[in-house]
mmCIF file of C-alpha atoms in Angstrom:
data_model
loop_
_atom_site.group_PDB
_atom_site.id
_atom_site.type_symbol
_atom_site.label_atom_id
_atom_site.label_comp_id
_atom_site.label_asym_id
_atom_site.label_seq_id
_atom_site.Cartn_x
_atom_site.Cartn_y
_atom_site.Cartn_z
ATOM 1 C CA UNK A 30 161.116 34.620 63.652
ATOM 2 C CA UNK A 31 159.767 37.514 61.543
ATOM 3 C CA UNK A 32 158.092 40.598 63.683
ATOM 4 C CA UNK A 33 154.759 39.084 62.571
ATOM 5 C CA UNK A 34 155.269 35.734 63.899
ATOM 6 C CA UNK A 35 156.669 37.682 67.413
ATOM 7 C CA UNK A 36 153.418 39.751 67.723
ATOM 8 C CA UNK A 37 151.274 36.884 66.900
ATOM 9 C CA UNK A 38 153.081 35.058 69.729
ATOM 10 C CA UNK A 39 152.703 38.119 71.777
ATOM 11 C CA UNK A 40 148.969 38.103 71.156
ATOM 12 C CA UNK A 41 148.505 34.404 71.750
ATOM 13 C CA UNK A 42 150.036 34.996 75.627
ATOM 14 C CA UNK A 43 147.973 38.104 76.527
ATOM 15 C CA UNK A 44 144.478 36.494 75.618
ATOM 16 C CA UNK A 45 145.991 33.321 77.685
ATOM 17 C CA UNK A 46 147.550 34.954 80.955
ATOM 18 C CA UNK A 47 144.844 35.496 83.378
ATOM 19 C CA UNK A 48 144.365 39.351 84.566
ATOM 20 C CA UNK A 49 145.212 40.149 88.460
ATOM 21 C CA UNK A 50 147.612 41.596 90.619
ATOM 22 C CA UNK A 51 149.768 39.195 90.451
ATOM 23 C CA UNK A 52 150.015 39.097 86.355
ATOM 24 C CA UNK A 53 149.190 42.630 85.689
ATOM 25 C CA UNK A 54 153.440 43.817 85.786
ATOM 26 C CA UNK A 55 154.357 40.873 83.477
ATOM 27 C CA UNK A 56 150.743 41.837 81.122
ATOM 28 C CA UNK A 57 152.001 46.003 81.497
ATOM 29 C CA UNK A 58 155.675 44.110 79.532
ATOM 30 C CA UNK A 59 154.005 42.045 76.972
ATOM 31 C CA UNK A 60 151.372 45.182 75.810
ATOM 32 C CA UNK A 61 154.342 47.459 76.088
ATOM 33 C CA UNK A 62 156.389 45.016 73.539
ATOM 34 C CA UNK A 63 153.574 44.251 71.485
ATOM 35 C CA UNK A 64 152.726 48.317 71.096
ATOM 36 C CA UNK A 65 156.834 48.571 70.510
ATOM 37 C CA UNK A 66 156.820 45.906 68.124
ATOM 38 C CA UNK A 67 153.477 47.051 65.652
ATOM 39 C CA UNK A 68 155.065 50.226 65.462
ATOM 40 C CA UNK A 69 158.418 48.697 64.451
ATOM 41 C CA UNK A 70 156.176 47.118 61.707
ATOM 42 C CA UNK A 71 154.589 49.705 60.583
ATOM 43 C CA UNK A 72 157.908 51.737 60.214
ATOM 44 C CA UNK A 73 158.818 48.829 57.971
ATOM 45 C CA UNK A 74 155.783 49.128 55.510
ATOM 46 C CA UNK A 75 155.841 52.750 55.314
ATOM 47 C CA UNK A 76 159.398 52.880 54.491
ATOM 48 C CA UNK A 77 158.352 50.319 51.247
ATOM 49 C CA UNK A 78 157.306 53.484 49.532
ATOM 50 C CA UNK A 79 153.759 53.632 48.017
ATOM 51 C CA UNK A 80 151.436 56.367 47.473
ATOM 52 C CA UNK A 81 149.014 57.984 49.774
ATOM 53 C CA UNK A 82 146.025 60.267 50.160
ATOM 54 C CA UNK A 83 147.331 64.001 49.839
ATOM 55 C CA UNK A 84 144.475 66.059 50.928
ATOM 56 C CA UNK A 85 145.116 69.632 51.781
ATOM 57 C CA UNK A 86 142.376 70.519 54.675
ATOM 58 C CA UNK A 87 140.417 73.856 53.592
ATOM 59 C CA UNK A 88 137.636 76.018 55.489
ATOM 60 C CA UNK A 89 137.120 75.919 59.572
ATOM 61 C CA UNK A 90 137.173 72.007 60.318
ATOM 62 C CA UNK A 91 137.318 68.993 58.522
ATOM 63 C CA UNK A 92 135.069 66.090 58.828
ATOM 64 C CA UNK A 93 135.748 62.415 57.709
ATOM 65 C CA UNK A 94 132.892 60.167 56.886
ATOM 66 C CA UNK A 95 134.120 56.299 57.734
ATOM 67 C CA UNK A 96 132.265 53.306 56.178
ATOM 68 C CA UNK A 97 132.508 50.234 54.643
ATOM 69 C CA UNK A 98 132.363 50.041 50.879
ATOM 70 C CA UNK A 99 128.775 50.759 49.695
ATOM 71 C CA UNK A 100 127.414 52.237 52.906
ATOM 72 C CA UNK A 101 126.360 55.654 50.942
ATOM 73 C CA UNK A 102 128.838 58.015 51.493
ATOM 74 C CA UNK A 103 129.820 59.325 48.185
ATOM 75 C CA UNK A 104 125.738 59.989 47.886
ATOM 76 C CA UNK A 105 125.947 61.692 51.522
ATOM 77 C CA UNK A 106 128.855 63.716 50.767
ATOM 78 C CA UNK A 107 126.984 64.856 47.326
ATOM 79 C CA UNK A 108 123.801 65.665 49.483
ATOM 80 C CA UNK A 109 125.288 67.867 51.893
ATOM 81 C CA UNK A 110 128.226 69.343 49.792
ATOM 82 C CA UNK A 111 128.754 70.822 46.370
ATOM 83 C CA UNK A 112 131.212 67.800 45.200
ATOM 84 C CA UNK A 113 130.485 65.445 42.861
ATOM 85 C CA UNK A 114 131.466 62.163 44.243
ATOM 86 C CA UNK A 115 131.324 59.220 42.286
ATOM 87 C CA UNK A 116 128.151 57.063 43.446
ATOM 88 C CA UNK A 117 127.212 53.204 42.733
ATOM 89 C CA UNK A 118 125.450 50.735 43.807
ATOM 90 C CA UNK A 119 128.456 48.480 43.984
ATOM 91 C CA UNK A 120 131.405 48.275 46.453
ATOM 92 C CA UNK A 121 134.455 49.869 45.906
ATOM 93 C CA UNK A 122 133.198 52.926 43.907
ATOM 94 C CA UNK A 123 135.352 55.155 45.894
ATOM 95 C CA UNK A 124 138.752 54.643 45.096
ATOM 96 C CA UNK A 125 140.211 58.134 45.967
ATOM 97 C CA UNK A 126 139.214 60.969 48.808
ATOM 98 C CA UNK A 127 136.905 63.328 47.315
ATOM 99 C CA UNK A 128 136.474 66.549 49.586
ATOM 100 C CA UNK A 129 133.233 68.422 49.197
ATOM 101 C CA UNK A 130 132.214 71.923 51.776
ATOM 102 C CA UNK A 131 129.385 71.724 54.157
ATOM 103 C CA UNK A 132 128.374 75.630 54.480
ATOM 104 C CA UNK A 133 126.484 76.047 57.718
ATOM 105 C CA UNK A 134 126.494 78.985 59.376
ATOM 106 C CA UNK A 135 129.081 80.657 58.225
ATOM 107 C CA UNK A 136 131.184 78.154 58.089
ATOM 108 C CA UNK A 137 132.943 76.415 55.700
ATOM 109 C CA UNK A 138 133.187 72.159 57.093
ATOM 110 C CA UNK A 139 135.354 70.342 54.603
ATOM 111 C CA UNK A 140 133.839 66.685 54.622
ATOM 112 C CA UNK A 141 136.088 64.350 53.454
ATOM 113 C CA UNK A 142 134.325 60.676 51.436
ATOM 114 C CA UNK A 143 137.464 58.770 52.072
ATOM 115 C CA UNK A 144 137.366 55.046 50.417
ATOM 116 C CA UNK A 145 135.224 51.898 52.216
ATOM 117 C CA UNK A 146 136.872 50.615 54.883
ATOM 118 C CA UNK A 147 137.481 46.618 55.310
ATOM 119 C CA UNK A 148 138.371 44.759 57.813
ATOM 120 C CA UNK A 149 142.385 45.096 57.981
ATOM 121 C CA UNK A 150 142.453 48.365 57.237
ATOM 122 C CA UNK A 151 144.697 48.743 59.734
ATOM 123 C CA UNK A 152 146.949 46.326 58.796
ATOM 124 C CA UNK A 153 147.242 47.519 54.754
ATOM 125 C CA UNK A 154 144.184 46.186 53.574
ATOM 126 C CA UNK A 155 142.471 47.722 50.918
ATOM 127 C CA UNK A 156 144.601 50.596 50.571
ATOM 128 C CA UNK A 157 143.661 50.928 54.520
ATOM 129 C CA UNK A 158 146.677 52.982 55.749
ATOM 130 C CA UNK A 159 146.209 55.666 53.209
ATOM 131 C CA UNK A 160 142.795 55.732 54.208
ATOM 132 C CA UNK A 161 143.463 56.303 57.415
ATOM 133 C CA UNK A 162 146.307 58.449 57.547
ATOM 134 C CA UNK A 163 143.640 60.943 56.338
ATOM 135 C CA UNK A 164 141.363 60.144 58.997
ATOM 136 C CA UNK A 165 143.825 60.946 61.507
ATOM 137 C CA UNK A 166 143.955 64.520 60.754
ATOM 138 C CA UNK A 167 139.888 64.956 60.726
ATOM 139 C CA UNK A 168 138.209 67.652 63.995
ATOM 140 C CA UNK A 169 135.647 64.623 63.591
ATOM 141 C CA UNK A 170 135.407 61.370 62.534
ATOM 142 C CA UNK A 171 131.155 60.625 61.265
ATOM 143 C CA UNK A 172 130.498 56.713 61.471
ATOM 144 C CA UNK A 173 128.165 55.830 58.444
ATOM 145 C CA UNK A 174 126.601 52.568 59.013
ATOM 146 C CA UNK A 175 123.895 50.519 57.253
ATOM 147 C CA UNK A 176 120.532 49.882 59.301
ATOM 148 C CA UNK A 177 120.446 46.888 58.252
ATOM 149 C CA UNK A 178 124.329 46.226 59.640
ATOM 150 C CA UNK A 179 124.543 47.742 62.849
ATOM 151 C CA UNK A 180 127.653 45.313 63.380
ATOM 152 C CA UNK A 181 129.692 47.470 60.901
ATOM 153 C CA UNK A 182 130.460 50.039 63.835
ATOM 154 C CA UNK A 183 132.176 47.423 65.559
ATOM 155 C CA UNK A 184 134.883 46.620 62.899
ATOM 156 C CA UNK A 185 134.993 50.281 61.934
ATOM 157 C CA UNK A 186 136.149 51.240 65.257
ATOM 158 C CA UNK A 187 138.042 48.294 65.735
ATOM 159 C CA UNK A 188 140.375 49.357 62.941
ATOM 160 C CA UNK A 189 140.372 52.759 63.992
ATOM 161 C CA UNK A 190 141.889 51.668 67.835
ATOM 162 C CA UNK A 191 144.388 49.495 65.699
ATOM 163 C CA UNK A 192 145.757 52.675 64.034
ATOM 164 C CA UNK A 193 146.209 54.692 67.092
ATOM 165 C CA UNK A 194 143.000 56.556 66.987
ATOM 166 C CA UNK A 195 140.836 57.320 69.997
ATOM 167 C CA UNK A 196 137.679 58.397 70.039
ATOM 168 C CA UNK A 197 135.527 60.296 72.074
ATOM 169 C CA UNK A 198 138.348 60.483 75.080
ATOM 170 C CA UNK A 199 141.066 62.835 76.459
ATOM 171 C CA UNK A 200 144.470 61.905 76.884
ATOM 172 C CA UNK A 201 145.183 60.013 79.486
ATOM 173 C CA UNK A 202 147.073 61.923 82.245
ATOM 174 C CA UNK A 203 150.267 60.571 82.008
ATOM 175 C CA UNK A 204 153.832 62.603 82.529
ATOM 176 C CA UNK A 205 156.547 61.334 82.045
ATOM 177 C CA UNK A 206 160.329 63.102 82.417
ATOM 178 C CA UNK A 207 163.630 61.452 81.846
ATOM 179 C CA UNK A 208 166.336 62.148 84.173
ATOM 180 C CA UNK A 209 170.283 61.636 84.425
ATOM 181 C CA UNK A 210 169.782 58.945 87.443
ATOM 182 C CA UNK A 211 168.017 57.318 90.361
ATOM 183 C CA UNK A 212 165.585 54.819 88.448
ATOM 184 C CA UNK A 213 162.340 55.228 87.850
ATOM 185 C CA UNK A 214 160.377 57.147 90.664
ATOM 186 C CA UNK A 215 156.236 56.774 90.215
ATOM 187 C CA UNK A 216 154.039 59.752 91.400
ATOM 188 C CA UNK A 217 150.335 58.743 91.475
ATOM 189 C CA UNK A 218 146.727 60.225 92.163
ATOM 190 C CA UNK A 219 144.505 59.215 94.752
ATOM 191 C CA UNK A 220 142.224 56.729 93.705
ATOM 192 C CA UNK A 221 144.925 54.929 90.973
ATOM 193 C CA UNK A 222 144.806 51.262 90.975
ATOM 194 C CA UNK A 223 147.770 50.007 89.051
ATOM 195 C CA UNK A 224 150.892 49.253 91.155
ATOM 196 C CA UNK A 225 154.540 51.044 90.912
ATOM 197 C CA UNK A 226 155.700 47.718 89.691
ATOM 198 C CA UNK A 227 153.512 47.412 86.459
ATOM 199 C CA UNK A 228 153.830 51.115 86.031
ATOM 200 C CA UNK A 229 157.844 50.798 86.093
ATOM 201 C CA UNK A 230 158.038 47.079 84.028
ATOM 202 C CA UNK A 231 155.802 49.067 81.106
ATOM 203 C CA UNK A 232 157.932 52.230 81.176
ATOM 204 C CA UNK A 233 161.288 49.692 81.186
ATOM 205 C CA UNK A 234 159.699 47.790 78.462
ATOM 206 C CA UNK A 235 160.030 51.516 76.464
ATOM 207 C CA UNK A 236 163.434 52.008 77.109
ATOM 208 C CA UNK A 237 163.418 54.562 80.092
ATOM 209 C CA UNK A 238 165.981 53.645 82.724
ATOM 210 C CA UNK A 239 166.190 57.171 85.055
ATOM 211 C CA UNK A 240 162.359 58.677 84.555
ATOM 212 C CA UNK A 241 159.776 60.537 86.671
ATOM 213 C CA UNK A 242 156.466 59.205 85.698
ATOM 214 C CA UNK A 243 153.042 61.132 87.274
ATOM 215 C CA UNK A 244 149.802 59.514 86.914
ATOM 216 C CA UNK A 245 146.940 62.123 87.823
ATOM 217 C CA UNK A 246 143.680 59.881 87.205
ATOM 218 C CA UNK A 247 142.361 56.153 87.128
ATOM 219 C CA UNK A 248 143.180 54.373 83.645
ATOM 220 C CA UNK A 249 144.300 50.561 82.945
ATOM 221 C CA UNK A 250 147.712 49.076 81.057
ATOM 222 C CA UNK A 251 146.600 50.172 77.601
ATOM 223 C CA UNK A 252 145.904 53.445 78.465
ATOM 224 C CA UNK A 253 149.343 53.568 80.323
ATOM 225 C CA UNK A 254 150.948 52.586 77.135
ATOM 226 C CA UNK A 255 148.856 55.734 74.825
ATOM 227 C CA UNK A 256 150.115 58.067 77.283
ATOM 228 C CA UNK A 257 153.941 56.742 77.309
ATOM 229 C CA UNK A 258 154.156 56.257 73.496
ATOM 230 C CA UNK A 259 152.394 59.872 73.106
ATOM 231 C CA UNK A 260 151.381 59.317 69.271
ATOM 232 C CA UNK A 261 148.126 58.420 69.791
ATOM 233 C CA UNK A 262 145.220 60.784 67.918
ATOM 234 C CA UNK A 263 141.845 61.936 70.031
ATOM 235 C CA UNK A 264 139.121 62.906 67.771
ATOM 236 C CA UNK A 265 135.454 62.760 68.700
ATOM 237 C CA UNK A 266 132.606 61.064 66.606
ATOM 238 C CA UNK A 267 129.165 60.875 66.272
ATOM 239 C CA UNK A 268 126.709 57.767 63.999
ATOM 240 C CA UNK A 269 124.763 58.434 61.464
ATOM 241 C CA UNK A 270 121.915 55.440 60.652
ATOM 242 C CA UNK A 271 121.600 55.038 56.923
ATOM 243 C CA UNK A 272 118.887 53.718 54.633
ATOM 244 C CA UNK A 273 116.656 54.142 57.559
ATOM 245 C CA UNK A 274 113.965 55.073 55.095
ATOM 246 C CA UNK A 275 114.042 51.153 54.211
ATOM 247 C CA UNK A 276 112.655 49.996 57.294
ATOM 248 C CA UNK A 277 109.569 49.023 58.891
ATOM 249 C CA UNK A 278 108.519 50.231 62.263
ATOM 250 C CA UNK A 279 108.745 46.988 63.897
ATOM 251 C CA UNK A 280 111.951 46.681 63.055
ATOM 252 C CA UNK A 281 113.161 49.456 64.736
ATOM 253 C CA UNK A 282 113.090 48.091 68.176
ATOM 254 C CA UNK A 283 115.737 45.638 66.785
ATOM 255 C CA UNK A 284 118.213 48.369 65.884
ATOM 256 C CA UNK A 285 117.679 50.365 68.829
ATOM 257 C CA UNK A 286 118.857 47.085 70.964
ATOM 258 C CA UNK A 287 121.651 46.951 68.820
ATOM 259 C CA UNK A 288 122.579 50.476 68.738
ATOM 260 C CA UNK A 289 122.348 50.313 73.103
ATOM 261 C CA UNK A 290 124.295 46.657 72.918
ATOM 262 C CA UNK A 291 127.500 49.489 71.231
ATOM 263 C CA UNK A 292 126.847 51.771 74.348
ATOM 264 C CA UNK A 293 125.223 54.361 71.109
ATOM 265 C CA UNK A 294 122.310 55.712 72.554
ATOM 266 C CA UNK A 295 119.784 55.670 69.846
ATOM 267 C CA UNK A 296 118.316 58.872 70.794
ATOM 268 C CA UNK A 297 121.864 60.375 70.033
ATOM 269 C CA UNK A 298 122.534 58.132 66.872
ATOM 270 C CA UNK A 299 121.428 60.207 63.724
ATOM 271 C CA UNK A 300 118.830 58.377 61.315
ATOM 272 C CA UNK A 301 119.042 59.695 57.510
ATOM 273 C CA UNK A 302 118.638 58.486 54.165
ATOM 274 C CA UNK A 303 121.148 60.074 51.964
ATOM 275 C CA UNK A 304 119.712 58.809 48.879
ATOM 276 C CA UNK A 305 116.087 60.017 49.967
ATOM 277 C CA UNK A 306 118.108 63.254 51.873
ATOM 278 C CA UNK A 307 116.066 62.761 55.257
ATOM 279 C CA UNK A 308 117.565 63.343 58.344
ATOM 280 C CA UNK A 309 120.262 65.786 56.791
ATOM 281 C CA UNK A 310 119.459 68.943 58.594
ATOM 282 C CA UNK A 311 119.994 67.213 62.090
ATOM 283 C CA UNK A 312 122.923 65.622 61.116
ATOM 284 C CA UNK A 313 124.507 69.025 59.839
ATOM 285 C CA UNK A 314 123.790 70.496 63.268
ATOM 286 C CA UNK A 315 125.105 67.534 65.006
ATOM 287 C CA UNK A 316 128.028 67.998 63.376
ATOM 288 C CA UNK A 317 128.117 71.733 64.229
ATOM 289 C CA UNK A 318 127.728 70.966 67.721
ATOM 290 C CA UNK A 319 130.449 67.986 67.580
ATOM 291 C CA UNK A 320 133.071 70.273 66.356
ATOM 292 C CA UNK A 321 132.009 72.764 69.004
ATOM 293 C CA UNK A 322 132.275 76.040 66.355
ATOM 294 C CA UNK A 323 131.441 79.774 67.553
ATOM 295 C CA UNK A 324 130.308 82.355 65.193
ATOM 296 C CA UNK A 325 132.385 85.783 65.607
ATOM 297 C CA UNK A 326 130.216 88.803 64.416
ATOM 298 C CA UNK A 327 133.320 91.214 63.925
ATOM 299 C CA UNK A 328 132.228 95.098 64.361
ATOM 300 C CA UNK A 329 133.977 96.643 61.647
ATOM 301 C CA UNK A 330 134.971 100.582 61.839
ATOM 302 C CA UNK A 331 132.468 102.501 59.477
ATOM 303 C CA UNK A 332 130.446 99.207 58.290
ATOM 304 C CA UNK A 333 129.375 97.964 61.323
ATOM 305 C CA UNK A 334 128.302 94.405 62.605
ATOM 306 C CA UNK A 335 129.595 91.830 60.048
ATOM 307 C CA UNK A 336 126.805 89.093 60.354
ATOM 308 C CA UNK A 337 127.081 87.755 56.937
ATOM 309 C CA UNK A 338 130.528 86.306 56.828
ATOM 310 C CA UNK A 339 131.171 85.701 61.077
ATOM 311 C CA UNK A 340 134.322 84.474 62.225
ATOM 312 C CA UNK A 341 134.761 80.840 63.244
ATOM 313 C CA UNK A 342 136.447 80.051 66.169
ATOM 314 C CA UNK A 343 136.441 77.102 68.823
ATOM 315 C CA UNK A 344 134.336 76.635 72.241
ATOM 316 C CA UNK A 345 137.087 78.057 74.659
ATOM 317 C CA UNK A 346 138.816 80.657 72.461
ATOM 318 C CA UNK A 347 139.613 83.737 73.106
ATOM 319 C CA UNK A 348 139.956 87.793 71.670
ATOM 320 C CA UNK A 349 143.822 86.462 71.032
ATOM 321 C CA UNK A 350 142.928 83.289 68.888
ATOM 322 C CA UNK A 351 140.844 85.881 67.045
ATOM 323 C CA UNK A 352 143.226 87.992 66.570
ATOM 324 C CA UNK A 353 145.724 85.412 65.372
ATOM 325 C CA UNK A 354 142.784 83.965 62.655
ATOM 326 C CA UNK A 355 142.277 87.329 61.165
ATOM 327 C CA UNK A 356 146.064 87.760 61.315
ATOM 328 C CA UNK A 357 147.271 91.272 59.980
ATOM 329 C CA UNK A 358 149.518 93.488 62.483
ATOM 330 C CA UNK A 359 146.782 92.671 65.530
ATOM 331 C CA UNK A 360 149.868 91.887 67.531
ATOM 332 C CA UNK A 361 152.092 94.894 67.879
ATOM 333 C CA UNK A 362 148.429 96.976 67.527
ATOM 334 C CA UNK A 363 146.512 96.018 69.180
ATOM 335 C CA UNK A 364 145.483 98.190 72.704
ATOM 336 C CA UNK A 365 141.749 96.176 73.770
ATOM 337 C CA UNK A 366 138.762 94.980 72.297
ATOM 338 C CA UNK A 367 134.847 95.257 73.156
ATOM 339 C CA UNK A 368 132.620 92.630 72.947
ATOM 340 C CA UNK A 369 128.956 92.488 73.533
ATOM 341 C CA UNK A 370 126.795 88.868 73.650
ATOM 342 C CA UNK A 371 127.274 85.883 75.851
ATOM 343 C CA UNK A 372 130.353 86.073 77.198
ATOM 344 C CA UNK A 373 129.940 89.456 78.304
ATOM 345 C CA UNK A 374 129.094 91.293 81.666
ATOM 346 C CA UNK A 375 127.167 93.871 79.945
ATOM 347 C CA UNK A 376 127.202 95.696 76.212
ATOM 348 C CA UNK A 377 130.409 96.918 75.097
ATOM 349 C CA UNK A 378 132.440 95.306 77.856
ATOM 350 C CA UNK A 379 136.338 95.989 77.363
ATOM 351 C CA UNK A 380 138.343 92.837 77.646
ATOM 352 C CA UNK A 381 141.972 92.059 76.889
ATOM 353 C CA UNK A 382 143.402 89.222 74.565
ATOM 354 C CA UNK A 383 142.831 86.362 77.392
ATOM 355 C CA UNK A 384 138.655 86.869 77.287
ATOM 356 C CA UNK A 385 136.979 83.894 76.285
ATOM 357 C CA UNK A 386 134.382 84.296 73.817
ATOM 358 C CA UNK A 387 131.203 82.673 73.126
ATOM 359 C CA UNK A 388 128.420 81.673 69.691
ATOM 360 C CA UNK A 389 127.600 84.939 68.503
ATOM 361 C CA UNK A 390 129.398 87.045 70.658
ATOM 362 C CA UNK A 391 130.128 90.931 68.527
ATOM 363 C CA UNK A 392 133.248 91.445 68.778
ATOM 364 C CA UNK A 393 135.411 94.958 67.855
ATOM 365 C CA UNK A 394 139.229 95.102 68.665
ATOM 366 C CA UNK A 395 140.523 98.520 69.081
ATOM 367 C CA UNK A 396 144.087 98.912 67.683
ATOM 368 C CA UNK A 397 146.775 101.383 67.424
ATOM 369 C CA UNK A 398 147.204 103.379 64.093
#
């Protein structure tokens, strides 16, 4: 029996097994076997060679436009950036990955127009593996869906999930440490409902014989497997609904209901028309917010504060991160920094490397000569 047949058998058995406490460990074993066999099948497929999309990352962040063919990704890319991605009113216009650069608030945000995903992409249909490999390297995913086909979102999200891309969630709090003897011991936080037997069954299927396992939060079997395999990518996403200019006002409630059925707040979705270039300012601002970018204005000796070309960092970054991005010899020469702005208690506050910066801070680094 080949791997594909084995995978199908496991999927059928999982689907036909009722989930309850008495079957939980068994389902955990089945799902673990399934994950391992899918991993093996993927490795076999990738070892056969074949091209990929070698896209070099540029700028301060990278955004992947994900959508089905002919949804308007190329048109949107051209409207947002300086790119010239071929557009056409037929499927599969884009046969390669086209990058463009969105300039916003002093940041350079790389936007990637990837070939339209089709169902089965995670299994390799339509060059899907290559496309998804590009998506995995992005900092943010923008789902572009047609206002007339909201159900495209379900299929796109499923393809990303199959390719180990987890959206809008943090990695599960799972820590596995191998040891030399004494089997598998499990330590779980209060409120975790998975029993120790299920956890041990999952670990054994992944080749662990002796290990200490710590689970720090409530999670299900799939999340436990994600944490054990440790090769998932966790990315934020947002939804842009294209061709909104083509709908009548009385059709809008139907669209909003379809979004709500998919746990998408209609107020959070961005309604746009790439063709008419409507709603693009709102989309650009949401991209900025979701990426968590911040502007740091450098106070340069003898030249004053540079507000034209800010240093672009991420929320939570520190003075040390700023020094690293600036490069040079700050590691050796750094004495202290002075900060004026939202993160400072007062103007010209003297701070160290670990000071956390905020959007529109003014930063002056004092270094040894």
